[in-house]
XYZ file of C-alpha atoms in Angstrom:
494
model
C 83.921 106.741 55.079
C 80.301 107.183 55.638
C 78.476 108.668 58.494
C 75.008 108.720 59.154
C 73.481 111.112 62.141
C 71.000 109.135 64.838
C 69.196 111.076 67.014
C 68.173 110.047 70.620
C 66.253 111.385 73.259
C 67.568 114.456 74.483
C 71.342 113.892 72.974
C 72.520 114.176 69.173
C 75.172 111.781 67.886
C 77.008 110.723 64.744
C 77.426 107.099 64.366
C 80.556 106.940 62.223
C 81.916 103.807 59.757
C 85.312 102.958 59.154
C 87.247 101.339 56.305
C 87.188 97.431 58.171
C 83.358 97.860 58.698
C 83.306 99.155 61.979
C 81.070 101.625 63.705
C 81.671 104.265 66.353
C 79.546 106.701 67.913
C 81.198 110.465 68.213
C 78.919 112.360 70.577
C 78.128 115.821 69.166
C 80.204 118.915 70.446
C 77.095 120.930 71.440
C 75.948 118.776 74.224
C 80.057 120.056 75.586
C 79.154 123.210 74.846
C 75.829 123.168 76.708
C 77.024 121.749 79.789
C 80.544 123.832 80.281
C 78.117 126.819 80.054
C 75.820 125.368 82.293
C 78.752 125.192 84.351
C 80.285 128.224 84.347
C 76.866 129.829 84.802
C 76.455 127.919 88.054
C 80.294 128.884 89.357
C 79.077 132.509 88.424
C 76.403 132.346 90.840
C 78.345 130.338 93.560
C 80.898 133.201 94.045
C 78.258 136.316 93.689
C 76.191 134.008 96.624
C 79.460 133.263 98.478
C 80.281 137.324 98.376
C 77.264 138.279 99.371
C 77.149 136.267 102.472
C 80.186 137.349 102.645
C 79.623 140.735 103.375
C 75.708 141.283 103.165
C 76.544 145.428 102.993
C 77.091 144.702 99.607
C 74.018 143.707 98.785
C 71.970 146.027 100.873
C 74.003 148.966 99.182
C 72.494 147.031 96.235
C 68.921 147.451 97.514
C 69.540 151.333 98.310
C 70.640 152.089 94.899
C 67.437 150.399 93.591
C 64.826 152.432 96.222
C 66.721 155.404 94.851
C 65.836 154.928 91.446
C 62.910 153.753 91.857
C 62.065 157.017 94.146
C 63.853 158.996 91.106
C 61.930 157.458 88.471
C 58.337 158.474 89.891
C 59.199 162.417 88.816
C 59.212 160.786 85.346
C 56.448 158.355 85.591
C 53.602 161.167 87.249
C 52.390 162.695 85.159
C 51.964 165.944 87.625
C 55.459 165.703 88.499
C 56.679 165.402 84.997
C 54.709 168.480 83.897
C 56.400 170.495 86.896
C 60.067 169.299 85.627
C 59.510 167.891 82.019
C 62.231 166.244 80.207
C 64.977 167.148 82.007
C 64.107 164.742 85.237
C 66.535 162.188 83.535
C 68.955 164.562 85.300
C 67.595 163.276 88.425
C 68.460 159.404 87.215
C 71.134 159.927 85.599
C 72.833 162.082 89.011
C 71.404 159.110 91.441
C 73.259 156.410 89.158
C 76.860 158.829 88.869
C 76.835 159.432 92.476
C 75.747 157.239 94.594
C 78.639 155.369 95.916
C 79.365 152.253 98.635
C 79.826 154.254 101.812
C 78.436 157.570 102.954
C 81.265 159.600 102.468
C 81.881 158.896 98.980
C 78.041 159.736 98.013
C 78.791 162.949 100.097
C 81.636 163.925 98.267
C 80.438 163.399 94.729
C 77.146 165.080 95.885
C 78.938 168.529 97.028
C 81.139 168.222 94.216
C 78.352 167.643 92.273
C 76.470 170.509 93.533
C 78.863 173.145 93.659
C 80.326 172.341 90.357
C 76.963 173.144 88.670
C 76.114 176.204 90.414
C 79.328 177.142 89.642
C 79.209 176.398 85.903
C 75.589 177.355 85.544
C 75.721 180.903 86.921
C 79.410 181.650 84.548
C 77.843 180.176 81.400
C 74.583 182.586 82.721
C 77.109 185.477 82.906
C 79.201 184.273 79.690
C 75.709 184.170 77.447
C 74.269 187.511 78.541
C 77.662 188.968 77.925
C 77.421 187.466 74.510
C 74.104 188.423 73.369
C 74.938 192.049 74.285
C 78.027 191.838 71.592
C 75.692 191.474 68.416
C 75.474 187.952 66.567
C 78.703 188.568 64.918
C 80.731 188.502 67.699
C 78.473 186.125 69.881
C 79.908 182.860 69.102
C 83.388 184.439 69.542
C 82.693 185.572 72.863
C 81.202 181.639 73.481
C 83.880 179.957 72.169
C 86.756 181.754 73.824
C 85.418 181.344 76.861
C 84.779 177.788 76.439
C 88.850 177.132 75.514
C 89.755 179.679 78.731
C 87.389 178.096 81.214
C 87.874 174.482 79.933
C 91.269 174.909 80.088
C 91.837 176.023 83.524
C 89.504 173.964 85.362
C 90.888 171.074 83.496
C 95.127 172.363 84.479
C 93.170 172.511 88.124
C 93.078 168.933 88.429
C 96.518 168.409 87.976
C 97.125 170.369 91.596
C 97.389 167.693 94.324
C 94.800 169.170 96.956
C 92.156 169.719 94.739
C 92.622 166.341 92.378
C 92.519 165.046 95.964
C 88.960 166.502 96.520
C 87.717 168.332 94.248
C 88.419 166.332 90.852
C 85.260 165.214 90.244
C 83.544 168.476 90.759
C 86.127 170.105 88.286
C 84.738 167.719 85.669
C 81.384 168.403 86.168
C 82.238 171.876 86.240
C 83.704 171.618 82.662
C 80.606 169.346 81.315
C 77.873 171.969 82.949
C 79.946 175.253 81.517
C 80.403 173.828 77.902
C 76.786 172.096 77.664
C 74.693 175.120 79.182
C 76.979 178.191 77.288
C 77.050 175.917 73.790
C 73.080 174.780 73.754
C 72.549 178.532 74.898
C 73.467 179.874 71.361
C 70.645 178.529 69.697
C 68.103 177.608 72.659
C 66.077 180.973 73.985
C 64.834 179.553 76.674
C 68.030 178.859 78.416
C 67.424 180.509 82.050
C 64.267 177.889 82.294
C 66.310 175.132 80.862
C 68.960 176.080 83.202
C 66.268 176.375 86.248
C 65.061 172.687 85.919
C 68.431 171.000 85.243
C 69.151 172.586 88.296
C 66.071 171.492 90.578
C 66.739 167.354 88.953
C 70.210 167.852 90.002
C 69.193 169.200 93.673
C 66.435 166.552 93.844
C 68.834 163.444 93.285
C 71.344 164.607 95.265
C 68.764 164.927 98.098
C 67.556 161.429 97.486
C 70.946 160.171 97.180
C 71.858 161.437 100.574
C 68.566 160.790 102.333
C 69.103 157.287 101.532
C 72.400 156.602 101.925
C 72.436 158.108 106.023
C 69.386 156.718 107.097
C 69.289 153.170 105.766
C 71.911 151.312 106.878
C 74.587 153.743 106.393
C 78.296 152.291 105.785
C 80.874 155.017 106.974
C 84.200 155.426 105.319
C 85.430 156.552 109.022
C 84.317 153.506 110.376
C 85.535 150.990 107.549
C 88.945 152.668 108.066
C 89.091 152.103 111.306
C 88.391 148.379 110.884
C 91.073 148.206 108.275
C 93.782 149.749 111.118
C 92.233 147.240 113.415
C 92.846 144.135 110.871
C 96.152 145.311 109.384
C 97.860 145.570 112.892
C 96.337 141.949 113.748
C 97.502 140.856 110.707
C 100.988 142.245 110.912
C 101.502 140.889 114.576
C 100.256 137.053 112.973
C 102.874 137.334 110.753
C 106.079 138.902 112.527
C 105.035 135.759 115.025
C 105.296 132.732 112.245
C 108.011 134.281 110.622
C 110.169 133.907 114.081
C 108.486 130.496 114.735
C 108.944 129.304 111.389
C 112.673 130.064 111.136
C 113.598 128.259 114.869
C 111.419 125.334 114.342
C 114.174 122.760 113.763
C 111.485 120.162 114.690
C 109.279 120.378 112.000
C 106.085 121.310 114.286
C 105.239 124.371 111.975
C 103.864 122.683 108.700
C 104.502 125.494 106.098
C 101.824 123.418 103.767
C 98.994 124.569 106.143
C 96.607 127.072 104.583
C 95.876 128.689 107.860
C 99.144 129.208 109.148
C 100.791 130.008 105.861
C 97.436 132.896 105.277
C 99.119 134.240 108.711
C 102.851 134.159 107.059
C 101.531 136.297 104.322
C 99.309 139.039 106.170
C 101.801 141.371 105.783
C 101.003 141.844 102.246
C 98.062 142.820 102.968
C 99.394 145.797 105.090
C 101.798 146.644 102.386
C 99.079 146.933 99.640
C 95.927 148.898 101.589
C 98.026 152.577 101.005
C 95.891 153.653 98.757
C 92.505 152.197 100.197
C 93.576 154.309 103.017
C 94.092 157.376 101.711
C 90.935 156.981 99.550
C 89.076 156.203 102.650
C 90.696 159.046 104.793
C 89.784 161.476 102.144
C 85.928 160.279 102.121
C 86.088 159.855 106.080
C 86.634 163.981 106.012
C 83.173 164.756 104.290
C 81.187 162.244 106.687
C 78.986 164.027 109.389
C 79.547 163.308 113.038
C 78.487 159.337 113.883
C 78.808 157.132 116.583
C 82.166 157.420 118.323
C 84.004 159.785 115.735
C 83.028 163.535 115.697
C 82.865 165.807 113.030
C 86.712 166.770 112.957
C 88.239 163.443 114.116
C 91.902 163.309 113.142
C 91.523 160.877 110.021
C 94.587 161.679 108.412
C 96.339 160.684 111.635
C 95.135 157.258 110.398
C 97.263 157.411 107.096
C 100.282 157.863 109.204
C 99.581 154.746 111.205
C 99.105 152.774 108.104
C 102.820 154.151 106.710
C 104.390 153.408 109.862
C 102.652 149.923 109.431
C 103.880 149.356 106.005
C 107.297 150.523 107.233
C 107.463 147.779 109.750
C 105.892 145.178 107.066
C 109.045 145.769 104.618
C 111.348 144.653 108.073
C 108.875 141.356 107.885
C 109.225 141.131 104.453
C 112.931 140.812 104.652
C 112.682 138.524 107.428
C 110.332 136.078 105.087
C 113.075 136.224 102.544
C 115.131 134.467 105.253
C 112.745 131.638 104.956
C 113.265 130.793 101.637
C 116.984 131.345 102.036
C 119.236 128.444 100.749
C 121.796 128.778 103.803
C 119.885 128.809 106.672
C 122.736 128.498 108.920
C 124.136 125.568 111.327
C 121.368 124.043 114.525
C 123.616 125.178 116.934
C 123.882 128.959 116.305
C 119.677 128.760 115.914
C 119.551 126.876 119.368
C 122.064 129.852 120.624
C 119.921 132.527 119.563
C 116.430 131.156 119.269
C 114.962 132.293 122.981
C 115.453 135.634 122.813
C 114.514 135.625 119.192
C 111.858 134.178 120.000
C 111.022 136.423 123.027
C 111.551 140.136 121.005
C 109.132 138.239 118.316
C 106.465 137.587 120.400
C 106.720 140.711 122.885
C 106.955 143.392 119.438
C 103.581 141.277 118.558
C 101.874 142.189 121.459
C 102.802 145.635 121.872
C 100.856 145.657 118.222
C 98.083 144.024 119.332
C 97.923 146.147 122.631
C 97.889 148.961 119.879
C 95.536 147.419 117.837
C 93.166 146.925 121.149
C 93.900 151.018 121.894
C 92.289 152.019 118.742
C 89.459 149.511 118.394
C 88.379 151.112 122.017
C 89.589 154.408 121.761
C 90.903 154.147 124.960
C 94.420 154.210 126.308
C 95.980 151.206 127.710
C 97.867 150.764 131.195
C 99.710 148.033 130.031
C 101.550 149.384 127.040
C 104.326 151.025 128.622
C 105.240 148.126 130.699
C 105.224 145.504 127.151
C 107.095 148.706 125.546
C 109.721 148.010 128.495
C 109.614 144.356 128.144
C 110.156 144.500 124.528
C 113.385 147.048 125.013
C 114.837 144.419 127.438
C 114.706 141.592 125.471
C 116.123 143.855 122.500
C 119.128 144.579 124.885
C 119.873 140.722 125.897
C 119.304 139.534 122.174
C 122.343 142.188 121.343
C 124.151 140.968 124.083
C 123.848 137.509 123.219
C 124.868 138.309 119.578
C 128.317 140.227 120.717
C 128.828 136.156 121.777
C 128.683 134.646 119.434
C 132.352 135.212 118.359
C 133.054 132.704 120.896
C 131.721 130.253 119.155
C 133.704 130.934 116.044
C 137.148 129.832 118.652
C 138.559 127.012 118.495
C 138.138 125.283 121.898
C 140.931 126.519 124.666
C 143.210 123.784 126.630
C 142.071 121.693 129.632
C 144.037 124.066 131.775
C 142.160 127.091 130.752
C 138.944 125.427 130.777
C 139.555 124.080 134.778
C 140.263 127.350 136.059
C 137.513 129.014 134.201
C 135.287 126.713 134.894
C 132.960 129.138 137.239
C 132.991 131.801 134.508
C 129.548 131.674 132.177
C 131.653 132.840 129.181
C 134.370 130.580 129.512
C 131.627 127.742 130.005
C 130.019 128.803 126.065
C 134.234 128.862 124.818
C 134.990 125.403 126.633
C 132.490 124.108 124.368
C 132.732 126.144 121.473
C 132.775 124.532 117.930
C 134.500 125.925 115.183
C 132.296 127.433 112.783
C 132.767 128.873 109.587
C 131.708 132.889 109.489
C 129.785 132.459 106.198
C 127.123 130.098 107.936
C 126.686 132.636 110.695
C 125.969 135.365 108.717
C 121.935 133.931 108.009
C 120.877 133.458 111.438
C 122.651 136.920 112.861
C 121.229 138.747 110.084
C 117.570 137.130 110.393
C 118.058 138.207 114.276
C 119.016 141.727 113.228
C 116.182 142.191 111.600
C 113.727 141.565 114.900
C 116.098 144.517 116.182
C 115.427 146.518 113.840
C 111.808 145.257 113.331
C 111.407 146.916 117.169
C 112.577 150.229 116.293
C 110.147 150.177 113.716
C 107.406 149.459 116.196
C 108.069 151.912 118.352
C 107.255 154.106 115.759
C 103.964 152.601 115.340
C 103.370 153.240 119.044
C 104.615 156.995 118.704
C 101.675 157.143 115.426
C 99.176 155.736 117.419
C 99.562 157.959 120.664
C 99.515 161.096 118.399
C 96.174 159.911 117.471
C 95.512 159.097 120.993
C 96.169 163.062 121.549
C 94.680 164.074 118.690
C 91.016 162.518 119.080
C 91.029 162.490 122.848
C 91.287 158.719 123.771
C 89.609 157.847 127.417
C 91.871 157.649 129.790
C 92.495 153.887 131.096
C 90.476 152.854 134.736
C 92.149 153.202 137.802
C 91.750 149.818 138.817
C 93.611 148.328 135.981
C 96.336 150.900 136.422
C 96.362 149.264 140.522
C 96.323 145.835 138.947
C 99.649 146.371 136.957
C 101.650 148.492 139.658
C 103.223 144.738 141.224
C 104.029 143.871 137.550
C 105.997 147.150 136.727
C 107.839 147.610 140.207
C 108.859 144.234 139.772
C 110.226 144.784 136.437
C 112.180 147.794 137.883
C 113.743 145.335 140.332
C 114.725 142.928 137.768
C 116.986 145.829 135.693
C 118.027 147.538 139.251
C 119.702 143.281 139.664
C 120.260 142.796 136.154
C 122.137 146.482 136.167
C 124.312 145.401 139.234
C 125.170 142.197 137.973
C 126.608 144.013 135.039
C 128.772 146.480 137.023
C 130.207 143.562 139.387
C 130.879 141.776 136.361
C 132.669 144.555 135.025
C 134.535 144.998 138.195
C-alpha cells in the first residue's frame, strides 16, 4: 500500500491506495486537533463571560486587586521611593497579593492578623537575638534554635484550639514564618533592627492599600452577602416544601416533574443543606467588618448561623418528604383525595410563615402578620391530625343498610357508609408523607423562634400601626372561627 501526501490550501491530507487500485483521502489528525482546541478555547471564554455578567462584583474585585498592585508596585518602580524602602518593598506586593480577599471582611481579617502576627514575631525574635548575642557565639545559635522549636511549636499546637483556628489561624502562621525568618537571618545579618524596620513599614504600607481599596471602591460586605444568603435560602426552602406537597397530590399530571424550573424549585433545599459552612465562614468575616449601612458595628451575626441550622433542620424534614416522591408505593387515589386539602393547606401556610420570615429579615422590621399565619398554620396542623385519627374508618369494611339509615345524619358514619376496604400496608405512604408536614411545622416554628431572637438581638423596627389596624378584622375573626370550631367539638362530644 502506497500513500502519497497532497497538500491543499489551508488543509493537509493523505491520499491513500489500496490493494484493487483504489484511492481514498484520510484527512490529517491536526486539523481535529486544531479545531477541538479552538473549541474548547471558545467554551472557556463563554462561561468566564457568562460569570461575569453573572455577577459583575467579580470582576470589579478583579479590577481592585489590579489598582492595588499597580499602587504597590510604584514603591518599587521610583526610584525615590525605592531608595527610602529598598529591596524589601516586594513585602508590600507580595502582602497585597496574600491578603486581599473578595469581601471586606476577609481583607480585614487577614490584614489584622497579618499585622499583629508580625509585630508580634518581630519584637520576640528582637528580644530572642539580643538575648543571644549577650550569651557569646558559642551558645548563640543554641539560644536561636531552642527558641525557634519552643515558639514554633506552640503557636503551631495554638491552631489546633477552636476559637483561635476560628480567627486567628492565619495570623498564627504568619507569626511562625516572621519569628523563624527574622531570628534565623539575624545570626549572620548585622543589620537586622533596619532589616526588621523596613519589612515592617512594606508590611504596614500594603495592608493600608489593601484596606483603602477594598472600603472605598465598591466594597462587598461579608455582613451583607450573608444576609442575602438567609434571604435566598428561606425562599428557596419555602419553593420547595410547596412542590414537594403539590407534586405528591397531583394525581392529574398538571405538575410536569421534567420541567427545569419547577424541578430547580424541588431541589432548593439542597442548597440550604450545603451553605453551613459558607455561613459560618461569612459570620466569622461579618465580625471584623466596620459599621455599614443598616448593620452596626456589633450586629448579632452569629444569631445568623443559628437561623441557617434551624433551616437545615427543617430541610432534612423536606428531604424525607422528597424521598416520598420517588417511593415505589405511593399509596391508593382515594386515601390521597382523603388527605390532600389539608395537606395541601399546612404545605402552603408553613411556606408562608417562611417567606413572612424571610420578608422580616430582608427589612429588618417585624411583621404584624406573622402571628396570625403562625395561628393559621397550628390550625390546619390540628385538623390534618384529626383527619388522620379517620382514617381507620376507611380500613372497615362497609356496615349494613340498617346502620347506615339511621346514621345517616352523622358525618362519620357518612365516611364508614362508604368506606372501602383497604389494605394497611398501602396506607402507610401517604400517612407517613402527611406526618412529615406535621412535623415539618414544628420545625418551623423553630425557625420563627431563631429569627425573633435576632429580631431582639439587633433591634428590628417595630411594624406601622396602620398595618397592625388593617389585620385586627382578620385575627378577631379567626378567634371566632376556633371559639365555633371549639363548641362544635364539645357538643359533639356531648
Amino acid at each position: 500500500m502506497n500513500s502519497n501526501l497532497r497538500e491543499d490550501p489551508g488543509t493537509v491530507e493523505w491520499k491513500r491506495k489500496e490493494a484493487n487500485g483504489s484511492s481514498t483521502i484520510v484527512p490529517s489528525e491536526s486539523g481535529t486537533i486544531m479545531n477541538g482546541a479552538f473549541f474548547k478555547a471558545w467554551s472557556f471564554l463563554k462561561k468566564a463571560w457568562e460569570l461575569g455578567v453573572d455577577d459583575p462584583r467579580k470582576v470589579i474585585h478583579c479590577l481592585k486587586v489590579g489598582v492595588a498592585l499597580t499602587i504597590v508596585s510604584l514603591f518599587y518602580y521610583m526610584r525615590p521611593l525605592y531608595e527610602g524602602l529598598g529591596g524589601t518593598s516586594m513585602w508590600a506586593i507580595m502582602t497585597v497579593v496574600v491578603i486581599f480577599e473578595y469581601t471586606v471582611g476577609a481583607t480585614v481579617c487577614k490584614c489584622l492578623n497579618r499585622a499583629t502576627g508580625t509585630l508580634l514575631a518581630g519584637f520576640l525574635a528582637v528580644g530572642v537575638h539580643w538575648i543571644a548575642s549577650q550569651s557569646g557565639e558559642n551558645f548563640e545559635p543554641v539560644v536561636v534554635g531552642v527558641s525557634v522549636f519552643l515558639l514554633a511549636s506552640a503557636a503551631t499546637f495554638s491552631r489546633f484550639i477552636p476559637v483561635i483556628k476560628a480567627r486567628f489561624d492565619y495570623g498564627a502562621m504568619i507569626f511562625i514564618l516572621t519569628f523563624s525568618l527574622v531570628s534565623v537571618s539575624g545570626y549572620r545579618v548585622e543589620k537586622l533592627f533596619y532589616l526588621a524596620r523596613q519589612r515592617l513599614s512594606t508590611i504596614i504600607i500594603g495592608i493600608s492599600i489593601c484596606v483603602v481599596i477594598t472600603t472605598l471602591i465598591c466594597p462587598i460586605w461579608a455582613g451583607e452577602e450573608l444576609h442575602r444568603l438567609i434571604i435566598h435560602n428561606m425562599d428557596k426552602l419555602a419553593n420547595s416544601l410547596d412542590c414537594c406537597a403539590v407534586q405528591y397530590f397531583d394525581s392529574s399530571g398538571g405538575t410536569n416533574s421534567s420541567d427545569k424550573e419547577f424541578e430547580k424549585k424541588l431541589q432548593g433545599y439542597k442548597c440550604v443543606m450545603n451553605s453551613k459552612a459558607t455561613e459560618e465562614t461569612m459570620a466569622g468575616f461579618a465580625i471584623w467588618e466596620p459599621a455599614h449601612g443598616r448593620f452596626s458595628f456589633q450586629h448579632p451575626w452569629n444569631q445568623y448561623v443559628k437561623i441557617g441550622a434551624s433551616m437545615r433542620d427543617c430541610a432534612y424534614g423536606i428531604e424525607a418528604l422528597s424521598s416520598c416522591l420517588i417511593s415505589e408505593n405511593q399509596g391508593p387515589d382515594l386515601i390521597k383525595k382523603h388527605l390532600s386539602d389539608l395537606s395541601l393547606r399546612v404545605s402552603s401556610n408553613s411556606s408562608i410563615v417562611i417567606r413572612e420570615l424571610a420578608t422580616n429579615i430582608k427589612t429588618m422590621r417585624k411583621s404584624v402578620k406573622l402571628d396570625f399565619l403562625i395561628e393559621e398554620m397550628n390550625v390546619s396542623v390540628k385538623e390534618l391530625q384529626d383527619k388522620l385519627k379517620s382514617l381507620p374508618g376507611l380500613l372497615i369494611p362497609p356496615p349494613g343498610p340498617e346502620v347506615e339509615q339511621s346514621e345517616n345524619d352523622n358525618s362519620k358514619s357518612e365516611l364508614i357508609s362508604t368506606a372501602i376496604p383497604i389494605p394497611l400496608v398501602e396506607v402507610i405512604p401517604v400517612a407517613t408523607f402527611a406526618s412529615l408536614l406535621i412535623e415539618i411545622e414544628a420545625r418551623v416554628e423553630g425557625i420563627v423562634d431563631a429569627v425573633e431572637e435576632l429580631e431582639t438581638l439587633a433591634e428590628f423596627k417595630p411594624a406601622n400601626d396602620d398595618k397592625t389596624k388593617q389585620n385586627q378584622p382578620r385575627n378577631i375573626n379567626l378567634s371566632n372561627r376556633l371559639k365555633d370550631e371549639g363548641t362544635m367539638g364539645v357538643i359533639q362530644m356531648v
